[in-house]
JSON list of C-alpha atoms in Angstrom, two decimals:
[
{"chain": "A", "resi": 1, "resn": "MET", "atom": "CA", "xyz": [-94.55, -28.38, 183.23]},
{"chain": "A", "resi": 2, "resn": "LYS", "atom": "CA", "xyz": [-91.98, -28.29, 186.02]},
{"chain": "A", "resi": 3, "resn": "TYR", "atom": "CA", "xyz": [-91.49, -32.04, 186.45]},
{"chain": "A", "resi": 4, "resn": "LYS", "atom": "CA", "xyz": [-89.45, -34.20, 184.07]},
{"chain": "A", "resi": 5, "resn": "SER", "atom": "CA", "xyz": [-89.89, -37.55, 185.83]},
{"chain": "A", "resi": 6, "resn": "VAL", "atom": "CA", "xyz": [-91.73, -39.34, 188.62]},
{"chain": "A", "resi": 7, "resn": "PHE", "atom": "CA", "xyz": [-88.66, -38.79, 190.83]},
{"chain": "A", "resi": 8, "resn": "ASP", "atom": "CA", "xyz": [-89.18, -35.04, 190.63]},
{"chain": "A", "resi": 9, "resn": "ILE", "atom": "CA", "xyz": [-92.69, -35.52, 192.02]},
{"chain": "A", "resi": 10, "resn": "ILE", "atom": "CA", "xyz": [-91.65, -37.94, 194.75]},
{"chain": "A", "resi": 11, "resn": "GLY", "atom": "CA", "xyz": [-88.85, -35.60, 195.72]},
{"chain": "A", "resi": 12, "resn": "PRO", "atom": "CA", "xyz": [-85.22, -36.04, 196.76]},
{"chain": "A", "resi": 13, "resn": "VAL", "atom": "CA", "xyz": [-83.65, -38.05, 199.55]},
{"chain": "A", "resi": 14, "resn": "MET", "atom": "CA", "xyz": [-83.96, -35.62, 202.41]},
{"chain": "A", "resi": 15, "resn": "ILE", "atom": "CA", "xyz": [-84.40, -34.85, 206.08]},
{"chain": "A", "resi": 16, "resn": "GLY", "atom": "CA", "xyz": [-88.19, -34.44, 206.52]},
{"chain": "A", "resi": 17, "resn": "PRO", "atom": "CA", "xyz": [-90.94, -33.60, 206.89]},
{"chain": "A", "resi": 18, "resn": "SER", "atom": "CA", "xyz": [-91.72, -31.75, 203.63]},
{"chain": "A", "resi": 19, "resn": "SER", "atom": "CA", "xyz": [-90.00, -31.66, 200.26]},
{"chain": "A", "resi": 20, "resn": "SER", "atom": "CA", "xyz": [-91.31, -28.15, 199.62]},
{"chain": "A", "resi": 21, "resn": "HIS", "atom": "CA", "xyz": [-90.64, -26.70, 203.06]},
{"chain": "A", "resi": 22, "resn": "THR", "atom": "CA", "xyz": [-87.52, -28.66, 203.97]},
{"chain": "A", "resi": 23, "resn": "ALA", "atom": "CA", "xyz": [-85.63, -29.95, 200.92]},
{"chain": "A", "resi": 24, "resn": "GLY", "atom": "CA", "xyz": [-86.53, -26.91, 198.84]},
{"chain": "A", "resi": 25, "resn": "ALA", "atom": "CA", "xyz": [-85.50, -24.55, 201.62]},
{"chain": "A", "resi": 26, "resn": "ALA", "atom": "CA", "xyz": [-82.18, -26.37, 202.07]},
{"chain": "A", "resi": 27, "resn": "ARG", "atom": "CA", "xyz": [-81.48, -26.01, 198.36]},
{"chain": "A", "resi": 28, "resn": "ILE", "atom": "CA", "xyz": [-82.29, -22.30, 198.41]},
{"chain": "A", "resi": 29, "resn": "GLY", "atom": "CA", "xyz": [-79.85, -21.84, 201.28]},
{"chain": "A", "resi": 30, "resn": "ARG", "atom": "CA", "xyz": [-77.19, -23.93, 199.58]},
{"chain": "A", "resi": 31, "resn": "VAL", "atom": "CA", "xyz": [-77.40, -22.00, 196.31]},
{"chain": "A", "resi": 32, "resn": "ALA", "atom": "CA", "xyz": [-77.03, -18.78, 198.31]},
{"chain": "A", "resi": 33, "resn": "ARG", "atom": "CA", "xyz": [-73.97, -20.24, 200.05]},
{"chain": "A", "resi": 34, "resn": "THR", "atom": "CA", "xyz": [-72.48, -21.28, 196.68]},
{"chain": "A", "resi": 35, "resn": "LEU", "atom": "CA", "xyz": [-73.00, -17.90, 195.07]},
{"chain": "A", "resi": 36, "resn": "PHE", "atom": "CA", "xyz": [-71.63, -16.07, 198.12]},
{"chain": "A", "resi": 37, "resn": "GLY", "atom": "CA", "xyz": [-68.58, -18.30, 197.93]},
{"chain": "A", "resi": 38, "resn": "ARG", "atom": "CA", "xyz": [-68.04, -18.75, 201.65]},
{"chain": "A", "resi": 39, "resn": "VAL", "atom": "CA", "xyz": [-69.90, -19.19, 204.93]},
{"chain": "A", "resi": 40, "resn": "PRO", "atom": "CA", "xyz": [-71.39, -15.77, 205.78]},
{"chain": "A", "resi": 41, "resn": "LYS", "atom": "CA", "xyz": [-70.96, -14.11, 209.15]},
{"chain": "A", "resi": 42, "resn": "TRP", "atom": "CA", "xyz": [-74.60, -13.03, 209.35]},
{"chain": "A", "resi": 43, "resn": "ALA", "atom": "CA", "xyz": [-77.88, -13.88, 207.68]},
{"chain": "A", "resi": 44, "resn": "LYS", "atom": "CA", "xyz": [-81.29, -12.22, 207.70]},
{"chain": "A", "resi": 45, "resn": "ILE", "atom": "CA", "xyz": [-83.91, -14.67, 206.45]},
{"chain": "A", "resi": 46, "resn": "TYR", "atom": "CA", "xyz": [-87.36, -13.42, 205.46]},
{"chain": "A", "resi": 47, "resn": "PHE", "atom": "CA", "xyz": [-90.22, -15.90, 204.99]},
{"chain": "A", "resi": 48, "resn": "TYR", "atom": "CA", "xyz": [-93.33, -15.16, 202.91]},
{"chain": "A", "resi": 49, "resn": "GLY", "atom": "CA", "xyz": [-96.64, -16.93, 202.34]},
{"chain": "A", "resi": 50, "resn": "SER", "atom": "CA", "xyz": [-96.79, -20.54, 203.47]},
{"chain": "A", "resi": 51, "resn": "PHE", "atom": "CA", "xyz": [-93.17, -20.41, 204.59]},
{"chain": "A", "resi": 52, "resn": "ALA", "atom": "CA", "xyz": [-94.04, -17.59, 207.00]},
{"chain": "A", "resi": 53, "resn": "GLU", "atom": "CA", "xyz": [-96.99, -19.51, 208.43]},
{"chain": "A", "resi": 54, "resn": "THR", "atom": "CA", "xyz": [-95.35, -22.89, 209.02]},
{"chain": "A", "resi": 55, "resn": "TYR", "atom": "CA", "xyz": [-91.57, -22.49, 208.91]},
{"chain": "A", "resi": 56, "resn": "LYS", "atom": "CA", "xyz": [-90.98, -23.65, 212.48]},
{"chain": "A", "resi": 57, "resn": "GLY", "atom": "CA", "xyz": [-93.23, -26.69, 212.39]},
{"chain": "A", "resi": 58, "resn": "HIS", "atom": "CA", "xyz": [-91.98, -27.83, 208.99]},
{"chain": "A", "resi": 59, "resn": "GLY", "atom": "CA", "xyz": [-88.31, -27.28, 209.70]},
{"chain": "A", "resi": 60, "resn": "THR", "atom": "CA", "xyz": [-87.87, -24.61, 207.03]},
{"chain": "A", "resi": 61, "resn": "ASP", "atom": "CA", "xyz": [-85.67, -22.58, 209.38]},
{"chain": "A", "resi": 62, "resn": "VAL", "atom": "CA", "xyz": [-83.19, -25.37, 210.13]},
{"chain": "A", "resi": 63, "resn": "ALA", "atom": "CA", "xyz": [-83.21, -26.47, 206.49]},
{"chain": "A", "resi": 64, "resn": "ILE", "atom": "CA", "xyz": [-82.36, -23.08, 205.03]},
{"chain": "A", "resi": 65, "resn": "VAL", "atom": "CA", "xyz": [-79.60, -22.56, 207.62]},
{"chain": "A", "resi": 66, "resn": "GLY", "atom": "CA", "xyz": [-78.29, -26.03, 206.82]},
{"chain": "A", "resi": 67, "resn": "GLY", "atom": "CA", "xyz": [-78.08, -24.99, 203.19]},
{"chain": "A", "resi": 68, "resn": "LEU", "atom": "CA", "xyz": [-76.11, -21.90, 204.18]},
{"chain": "A", "resi": 69, "resn": "LEU", "atom": "CA", "xyz": [-73.68, -24.27, 205.91]},
{"chain": "A", "resi": 70, "resn": "ASP", "atom": "CA", "xyz": [-73.42, -26.20, 202.60]},
{"chain": "A", "resi": 71, "resn": "PHE", "atom": "CA", "xyz": [-75.32, -29.26, 203.86]},
{"chain": "A", "resi": 72, "resn": "ASP", "atom": "CA", "xyz": [-77.13, -31.34, 201.25]},
{"chain": "A", "resi": 73, "resn": "THR", "atom": "CA", "xyz": [-80.83, -32.22, 201.65]},
{"chain": "A", "resi": 74, "resn": "PHE", "atom": "CA", "xyz": [-80.06, -35.66, 203.13]},
{"chain": "A", "resi": 75, "resn": "ASP", "atom": "CA", "xyz": [-77.41, -34.46, 205.60]},
{"chain": "A", "resi": 76, "resn": "GLU", "atom": "CA", "xyz": [-78.55, -35.33, 209.13]},
{"chain": "A", "resi": 77, "resn": "ARG", "atom": "CA", "xyz": [-76.67, -32.32, 210.50]},
{"chain": "A", "resi": 78, "resn": "ILE", "atom": "CA", "xyz": [-79.52, -30.15, 209.16]},
{"chain": "A", "resi": 79, "resn": "ILE", "atom": "CA", "xyz": [-81.55, -31.02, 212.25]},
{"chain": "A", "resi": 80, "resn": "ASN", "atom": "CA", "xyz": [-78.98, -29.23, 214.43]},
{"chain": "A", "resi": 81, "resn": "SER", "atom": "CA", "xyz": [-77.97, -26.60, 211.87]},
{"chain": "A", "resi": 82, "resn": "ILE", "atom": "CA", "xyz": [-78.92, -23.53, 213.90]},
{"chain": "A", "resi": 83, "resn": "ASN", "atom": "CA", "xyz": [-76.70, -24.57, 216.80]},
{"chain": "A", "resi": 84, "resn": "LEU", "atom": "CA", "xyz": [-73.92, -25.51, 214.39]},
{"chain": "A", "resi": 85, "resn": "ALA", "atom": "CA", "xyz": [-74.22, -22.10, 212.74]},
{"chain": "A", "resi": 86, "resn": "LYS", "atom": "CA", "xyz": [-73.81, -20.38, 216.11]},
{"chain": "A", "resi": 87, "resn": "GLU", "atom": "CA", "xyz": [-70.70, -22.47, 216.78]},
{"chain": "A", "resi": 88, "resn": "GLN", "atom": "CA", "xyz": [-69.26, -21.24, 213.46]},
{"chain": "A", "resi": 89, "resn": "GLY", "atom": "CA", "xyz": [-70.00, -17.62, 214.33]},
{"chain": "A", "resi": 90, "resn": "LEU", "atom": "CA", "xyz": [-72.94, -17.23, 211.95]},
{"chain": "A", "resi": 91, "resn": "HIS", "atom": "CA", "xyz": [-75.52, -14.84, 213.42]},
{"chain": "A", "resi": 92, "resn": "ILE", "atom": "CA", "xyz": [-79.04, -15.56, 212.14]},
{"chain": "A", "resi": 93, "resn": "GLU", "atom": "CA", "xyz": [-82.26, -13.57, 212.29]},
{"chain": "A", "resi": 94, "resn": "PHE", "atom": "CA", "xyz": [-85.65, -14.79, 211.04]},
{"chain": "A", "resi": 95, "resn": "PHE", "atom": "CA", "xyz": [-88.49, -12.53, 209.91]},
{"chain": "A", "resi": 96, "resn": "THR", "atom": "CA", "xyz": [-92.03, -13.32, 208.82]},
{"chain": "A", "resi": 97, "resn": "GLU", "atom": "CA", "xyz": [-93.50, -11.03, 206.17]},
{"chain": "A", "resi": 98, "resn": "THR", "atom": "CA", "xyz": [-97.18, -10.31, 205.50]},
{"chain": "A", "resi": 99, "resn": "ALA", "atom": "CA", "xyz": [-96.72, -9.18, 201.89]},
{"chain": "A", "resi": 100, "resn": "VAL", "atom": "CA", "xyz": [-98.37, -11.54, 199.41]},
{"chain": "A", "resi": 101, "resn": "PRO", "atom": "CA", "xyz": [-95.64, -13.15, 197.27]},
{"chain": "A", "resi": 102, "resn": "ASP", "atom": "CA", "xyz": [-95.93, -14.37, 193.68]},
{"chain": "A", "resi": 103, "resn": "HIS", "atom": "CA", "xyz": [-95.35, -17.90, 195.02]},
{"chain": "A", "resi": 104, "resn": "PRO", "atom": "CA", "xyz": [-96.52, -19.19, 198.43]},
{"chain": "A", "resi": 105, "resn": "ASN", "atom": "CA", "xyz": [-93.17, -20.76, 199.36]},
{"chain": "A", "resi": 106, "resn": "THR", "atom": "CA", "xyz": [-90.86, -17.76, 199.11]},
{"chain": "A", "resi": 107, "resn": "ALA", "atom": "CA", "xyz": [-87.75, -16.84, 201.07]},
{"chain": "A", "resi": 108, "resn": "ARG", "atom": "CA", "xyz": [-85.49, -13.80, 200.82]},
{"chain": "A", "resi": 109, "resn": "LEU", "atom": "CA", "xyz": [-81.97, -14.12, 202.19]},
{"chain": "A", "resi": 110, "resn": "VAL", "atom": "CA", "xyz": [-79.66, -11.22, 202.94]},
{"chain": "A", "resi": 111, "resn": "ILE", "atom": "CA", "xyz": [-76.26, -12.59, 203.90]},
{"chain": "A", "resi": 112, "resn": "GLY", "atom": "CA", "xyz": [-72.89, -11.01, 204.40]},
{"chain": "A", "resi": 113, "resn": "ASP", "atom": "CA", "xyz": [-69.60, -10.57, 206.19]},
{"chain": "A", "resi": 114, "resn": "GLU", "atom": "CA", "xyz": [-66.88, -7.95, 206.52]},
{"chain": "A", "resi": 115, "resn": "ILE", "atom": "CA", "xyz": [-66.08, -8.30, 202.82]},
{"chain": "A", "resi": 116, "resn": "GLY", "atom": "CA", "xyz": [-69.53, -7.84, 201.31]},
{"chain": "A", "resi": 117, "resn": "GLU", "atom": "CA", "xyz": [-73.16, -8.90, 201.22]},
{"chain": "A", "resi": 118, "resn": "MET", "atom": "CA", "xyz": [-75.65, -10.52, 198.88]},
{"chain": "A", "resi": 119, "resn": "GLU", "atom": "CA", "xyz": [-79.44, -10.61, 198.59]},
{"chain": "A", "resi": 120, "resn": "LEU", "atom": "CA", "xyz": [-81.27, -13.54, 197.03]},
{"chain": "A", "resi": 121, "resn": "VAL", "atom": "CA", "xyz": [-84.93, -14.51, 196.59]},
{"chain": "A", "resi": 122, "resn": "GLY", "atom": "CA", "xyz": [-85.83, -18.16, 196.11]},
{"chain": "A", "resi": 123, "resn": "ILE", "atom": "CA", "xyz": [-89.05, -20.15, 195.78]},
{"chain": "A", "resi": 124, "resn": "SER", "atom": "CA", "xyz": [-89.71, -23.82, 196.48]},
{"chain": "A", "resi": 125, "resn": "ILE", "atom": "CA", "xyz": [-91.97, -25.13, 193.72]},
{"chain": "A", "resi": 126, "resn": "GLY", "atom": "CA", "xyz": [-92.54, -28.68, 195.05]},
{"chain": "A", "resi": 127, "resn": "GLY", "atom": "CA", "xyz": [-90.76, -32.00, 195.09]},
{"chain": "A", "resi": 128, "resn": "GLY", "atom": "CA", "xyz": [-87.62, -30.35, 196.39]},
{"chain": "A", "resi": 129, "resn": "LYS", "atom": "CA", "xyz": [-87.30, -28.26, 193.22]},
{"chain": "A", "resi": 130, "resn": "ILE", "atom": "CA", "xyz": [-86.49, -24.58, 193.50]},
{"chain": "A", "resi": 131, "resn": "GLU", "atom": "CA", "xyz": [-86.03, -21.45, 191.46]},
{"chain": "A", "resi": 132, "resn": "ILE", "atom": "CA", "xyz": [-83.89, -18.45, 192.34]},
{"chain": "A", "resi": 133, "resn": "THR", "atom": "CA", "xyz": [-85.89, -15.49, 191.07]},
{"chain": "A", "resi": 134, "resn": "GLU", "atom": "CA", "xyz": [-83.80, -12.50, 192.17]},
{"chain": "A", "resi": 135, "resn": "LEU", "atom": "CA", "xyz": [-80.16, -11.83, 192.93]},
{"chain": "A", "resi": 136, "resn": "ASN", "atom": "CA", "xyz": [-78.97, -8.44, 194.16]},
{"chain": "A", "resi": 137, "resn": "GLY", "atom": "CA", "xyz": [-81.90, -6.76, 192.44]},
{"chain": "A", "resi": 138, "resn": "PHE", "atom": "CA", "xyz": [-81.53, -8.64, 189.16]},
{"chain": "A", "resi": 139, "resn": "GLU", "atom": "CA", "xyz": [-84.49, -10.76, 188.05]},
{"chain": "A", "resi": 140, "resn": "LEU", "atom": "CA", "xyz": [-83.51, -14.24, 186.90]},
{"chain": "A", "resi": 141, "resn": "ARG", "atom": "CA", "xyz": [-84.54, -17.89, 186.77]},
{"chain": "A", "resi": 142, "resn": "LEU", "atom": "CA", "xyz": [-81.99, -20.28, 188.20]},
{"chain": "A", "resi": 143, "resn": "THR", "atom": "CA", "xyz": [-83.06, -23.78, 189.21]},
{"chain": "A", "resi": 144, "resn": "GLY", "atom": "CA", "xyz": [-79.92, -24.95, 190.98]},
{"chain": "A", "resi": 145, "resn": "HIS", "atom": "CA", "xyz": [-80.44, -28.41, 189.42]},
{"chain": "A", "resi": 146, "resn": "HIS", "atom": "CA", "xyz": [-77.93, -27.90, 186.60]},
{"chain": "A", "resi": 147, "resn": "PRO", "atom": "CA", "xyz": [-74.38, -26.57, 186.52]},
{"chain": "A", "resi": 148, "resn": "ALA", "atom": "CA", "xyz": [-74.50, -22.84, 185.84]},
{"chain": "A", "resi": 149, "resn": "ILE", "atom": "CA", "xyz": [-72.43, -19.71, 185.73]},
{"chain": "A", "resi": 150, "resn": "LEU", "atom": "CA", "xyz": [-73.56, -16.22, 186.63]},
{"chain": "A", "resi": 151, "resn": "VAL", "atom": "CA", "xyz": [-71.70, -13.44, 184.88]},
{"chain": "A", "resi": 152, "resn": "VAL", "atom": "CA", "xyz": [-72.01, -9.83, 186.04]},
{"chain": "A", "resi": 153, "resn": "HIS", "atom": "CA", "xyz": [-70.97, -7.49, 183.25]},
{"chain": "A", "resi": 154, "resn": "ASN", "atom": "CA", "xyz": [-71.25, -4.00, 181.84]},
{"chain": "A", "resi": 155, "resn": "ASP", "atom": "CA", "xyz": [-74.18, -3.77, 179.45]},
{"chain": "A", "resi": 156, "resn": "ARG", "atom": "CA", "xyz": [-72.05, -3.35, 176.32]},
{"chain": "A", "resi": 157, "resn": "PHE", "atom": "CA", "xyz": [-72.20, -4.62, 172.77]},
{"chain": "A", "resi": 158, "resn": "GLY", "atom": "CA", "xyz": [-70.39, -7.95, 172.33]},
{"chain": "A", "resi": 159, "resn": "ALA", "atom": "CA", "xyz": [-70.23, -9.00, 176.00]},
{"chain": "A", "resi": 160, "resn": "ILE", "atom": "CA", "xyz": [-72.69, -11.87, 175.60]},
{"chain": "A", "resi": 161, "resn": "ALA", "atom": "CA", "xyz": [-71.07, -13.05, 172.38]},
{"chain": "A", "resi": 162, "resn": "ALA", "atom": "CA", "xyz": [-67.63, -13.03, 173.99]},
{"chain": "A", "resi": 163, "resn": "VAL", "atom": "CA", "xyz": [-68.76, -15.30, 176.84]},
{"chain": "A", "resi": 164, "resn": "SER", "atom": "CA", "xyz": [-70.60, -17.61, 174.41]},
{"chain": "A", "resi": 165, "resn": "ASN", "atom": "CA", "xyz": [-67.48, -17.87, 172.26]},
{"chain": "A", "resi": 166, "resn": "VAL", "atom": "CA", "xyz": [-65.39, -19.03, 175.22]},
{"chain": "A", "resi": 167, "resn": "LEU", "atom": "CA", "xyz": [-67.94, -21.73, 176.07]},
{"chain": "A", "resi": 168, "resn": "SER", "atom": "CA", "xyz": [-68.10, -22.77, 172.43]},
{"chain": "A", "resi": 169, "resn": "LYS", "atom": "CA", "xyz": [-64.30, -23.02, 172.23]},
{"chain": "A", "resi": 170, "resn": "TYR", "atom": "CA", "xyz": [-64.35, -25.62, 175.00]},
{"chain": "A", "resi": 171, "resn": "GLU", "atom": "CA", "xyz": [-67.41, -27.42, 173.53]},
{"chain": "A", "resi": 172, "resn": "ILE", "atom": "CA", "xyz": [-69.65, -26.53, 176.49]},
{"chain": "A", "resi": 173, "resn": "ASN", "atom": "CA", "xyz": [-73.31, -26.76, 175.54]},
{"chain": "A", "resi": 174, "resn": "ILE", "atom": "CA", "xyz": [-75.69, -24.08, 176.83]},
{"chain": "A", "resi": 175, "resn": "GLY", "atom": "CA", "xyz": [-78.99, -25.52, 178.08]},
{"chain": "A", "resi": 176, "resn": "HIS", "atom": "CA", "xyz": [-80.58, -22.24, 179.14]},
{"chain": "A", "resi": 177, "resn": "MET", "atom": "CA", "xyz": [-79.44, -18.64, 179.05]},
{"chain": "A", "resi": 178, "resn": "GLU", "atom": "CA", "xyz": [-81.01, -15.34, 180.00]},
{"chain": "A", "resi": 179, "resn": "VAL", "atom": "CA", "xyz": [-79.83, -11.80, 180.58]},
{"chain": "A", "resi": 180, "resn": "SER", "atom": "CA", "xyz": [-81.19, -9.29, 183.07]},
{"chain": "A", "resi": 181, "resn": "ARG", "atom": "CA", "xyz": [-80.28, -5.62, 183.41]},
{"chain": "A", "resi": 182, "resn": "LYS", "atom": "CA", "xyz": [-81.50, -2.81, 185.62]},
{"chain": "A", "resi": 183, "resn": "GLU", "atom": "CA", "xyz": [-80.92, 0.02, 183.15]},
{"chain": "A", "resi": 184, "resn": "VAL", "atom": "CA", "xyz": [-79.67, 0.27, 179.58]},
{"chain": "A", "resi": 185, "resn": "GLY", "atom": "CA", "xyz": [-75.91, 0.66, 179.52]},
{"chain": "A", "resi": 186, "resn": "GLN", "atom": "CA", "xyz": [-75.46, -0.14, 183.23]},
{"chain": "A", "resi": 187, "resn": "MET", "atom": "CA", "xyz": [-74.76, -3.44, 185.03]},
{"chain": "A", "resi": 188, "resn": "ALA", "atom": "CA", "xyz": [-76.25, -6.64, 183.65]},
{"chain": "A", "resi": 189, "resn": "LEU", "atom": "CA", "xyz": [-76.35, -10.30, 184.67]},
{"chain": "A", "resi": 190, "resn": "MET", "atom": "CA", "xyz": [-76.02, -13.39, 182.47]},
{"chain": "A", "resi": 191, "resn": "VAL", "atom": "CA", "xyz": [-77.38, -16.67, 183.83]},
{"chain": "A", "resi": 192, "resn": "ILE", "atom": "CA", "xyz": [-76.10, -19.63, 181.81]},
{"chain": "A", "resi": 193, "resn": "GLU", "atom": "CA", "xyz": [-77.08, -23.21, 182.62]},
{"chain": "A", "resi": 194, "resn": "VAL", "atom": "CA", "xyz": [-74.84, -25.79, 180.97]},
{"chain": "A", "resi": 195, "resn": "ASP", "atom": "CA", "xyz": [-74.67, -29.56, 180.62]},
{"chain": "A", "resi": 196, "resn": "HIS", "atom": "CA", "xyz": [-71.45, -30.11, 182.57]},
{"chain": "A", "resi": 197, "resn": "ASN", "atom": "CA", "xyz": [-69.52, -28.47, 185.36]},
{"chain": "A", "resi": 198, "resn": "ILE", "atom": "CA", "xyz": [-67.13, -25.80, 184.10]},
{"chain": "A", "resi": 199, "resn": "ASP", "atom": "CA", "xyz": [-63.46, -25.96, 185.03]},
{"chain": "A", "resi": 200, "resn": "GLU", "atom": "CA", "xyz": [-61.84, -23.15, 186.97]},
{"chain": "A", "resi": 201, "resn": "PHE", "atom": "CA", "xyz": [-59.49, -22.15, 184.15]},
{"chain": "A", "resi": 202, "resn": "ILE", "atom": "CA", "xyz": [-62.48, -21.51, 181.87]},
{"chain": "A", "resi": 203, "resn": "LEU", "atom": "CA", "xyz": [-64.08, -19.29, 184.50]},
{"chain": "A", "resi": 204, "resn": "LYS", "atom": "CA", "xyz": [-60.80, -17.38, 184.75]},
{"chain": "A", "resi": 205, "resn": "GLU", "atom": "CA", "xyz": [-60.75, -16.88, 180.98]},
{"chain": "A", "resi": 206, "resn": "ILE", "atom": "CA", "xyz": [-64.30, -15.51, 181.09]},
{"chain": "A", "resi": 207, "resn": "GLN", "atom": "CA", "xyz": [-63.40, -13.26, 184.04]},
{"chain": "A", "resi": 208, "resn": "GLU", "atom": "CA", "xyz": [-60.60, -11.70, 181.99]},
{"chain": "A", "resi": 209, "resn": "LEU", "atom": "CA", "xyz": [-62.88, -10.73, 179.09]},
{"chain": "A", "resi": 210, "resn": "PRO", "atom": "CA", "xyz": [-63.61, -7.02, 178.52]},
{"chain": "A", "resi": 211, "resn": "ASN", "atom": "CA", "xyz": [-66.62, -5.65, 180.47]},
{"chain": "A", "resi": 212, "resn": "ILE", "atom": "CA", "xyz": [-66.84, -8.70, 182.77]},
{"chain": "A", "resi": 213, "resn": "THR", "atom": "CA", "xyz": [-66.79, -7.73, 186.45]},
{"chain": "A", "resi": 214, "resn": "GLN", "atom": "CA", "xyz": [-67.64, -10.98, 188.29]},
{"chain": "A", "resi": 215, "resn": "VAL", "atom": "CA", "xyz": [-68.13, -14.68, 187.54]},
{"chain": "A", "resi": 216, "resn": "ALA", "atom": "CA", "xyz": [-69.72, -17.20, 189.92]},
{"chain": "A", "resi": 217, "resn": "ARG", "atom": "CA", "xyz": [-70.31, -20.89, 189.47]},
{"chain": "A", "resi": 218, "resn": "VAL", "atom": "CA", "xyz": [-73.12, -23.16, 190.66]},
{"chain": "A", "resi": 219, "resn": "VAL", "atom": "CA", "xyz": [-71.91, -26.76, 190.60]},
{"chain": "A", "resi": 220, "resn": "ASP", "atom": "CA", "xyz": [-74.36, -29.60, 189.98]}
]
């Protein structure tokens, strides 16, 4: 069951016309913007399934770009987001894919700048709710509806325990946690959803742990 209350079914306050195609798309874009940490210089956006068939009519394109500009679902600037992106120097390309996705409302974003790039796959599951299912080749499940940290680390004994101990020290409760790795002993990714936003000094302490290479935060 994906819905916890009637408000999840009704959907969020948003710029229309569709919670799945508009609000969900905006949230996918905004999570990508948060994880990237800055407005990208370019974005390649690939639509699959229902998104590919109706993205223009349902405003999925402007919504996902609005998210990349860090606009919330109810921000009226979403309507003009593509023009605003151009004004900020963000080059955007849209692609429609014929491959059959696991979920009909699927988008893949490849964004970057002169510093680096990031690839993210997100799905809109209805009522404005989303899941991020892939990040830079790592499989994961991130809803974007709870504060979370993503920890990239070397797949070594004790890495997970060390991060958990830091959160425990500051009485931060873990609501959901999962670990993904591409190969044994190589890079791995922790996704940790928590009950409250985590302060910057705690993130810095985690970043300084052995075998930790990168820490990113998704704020509620």
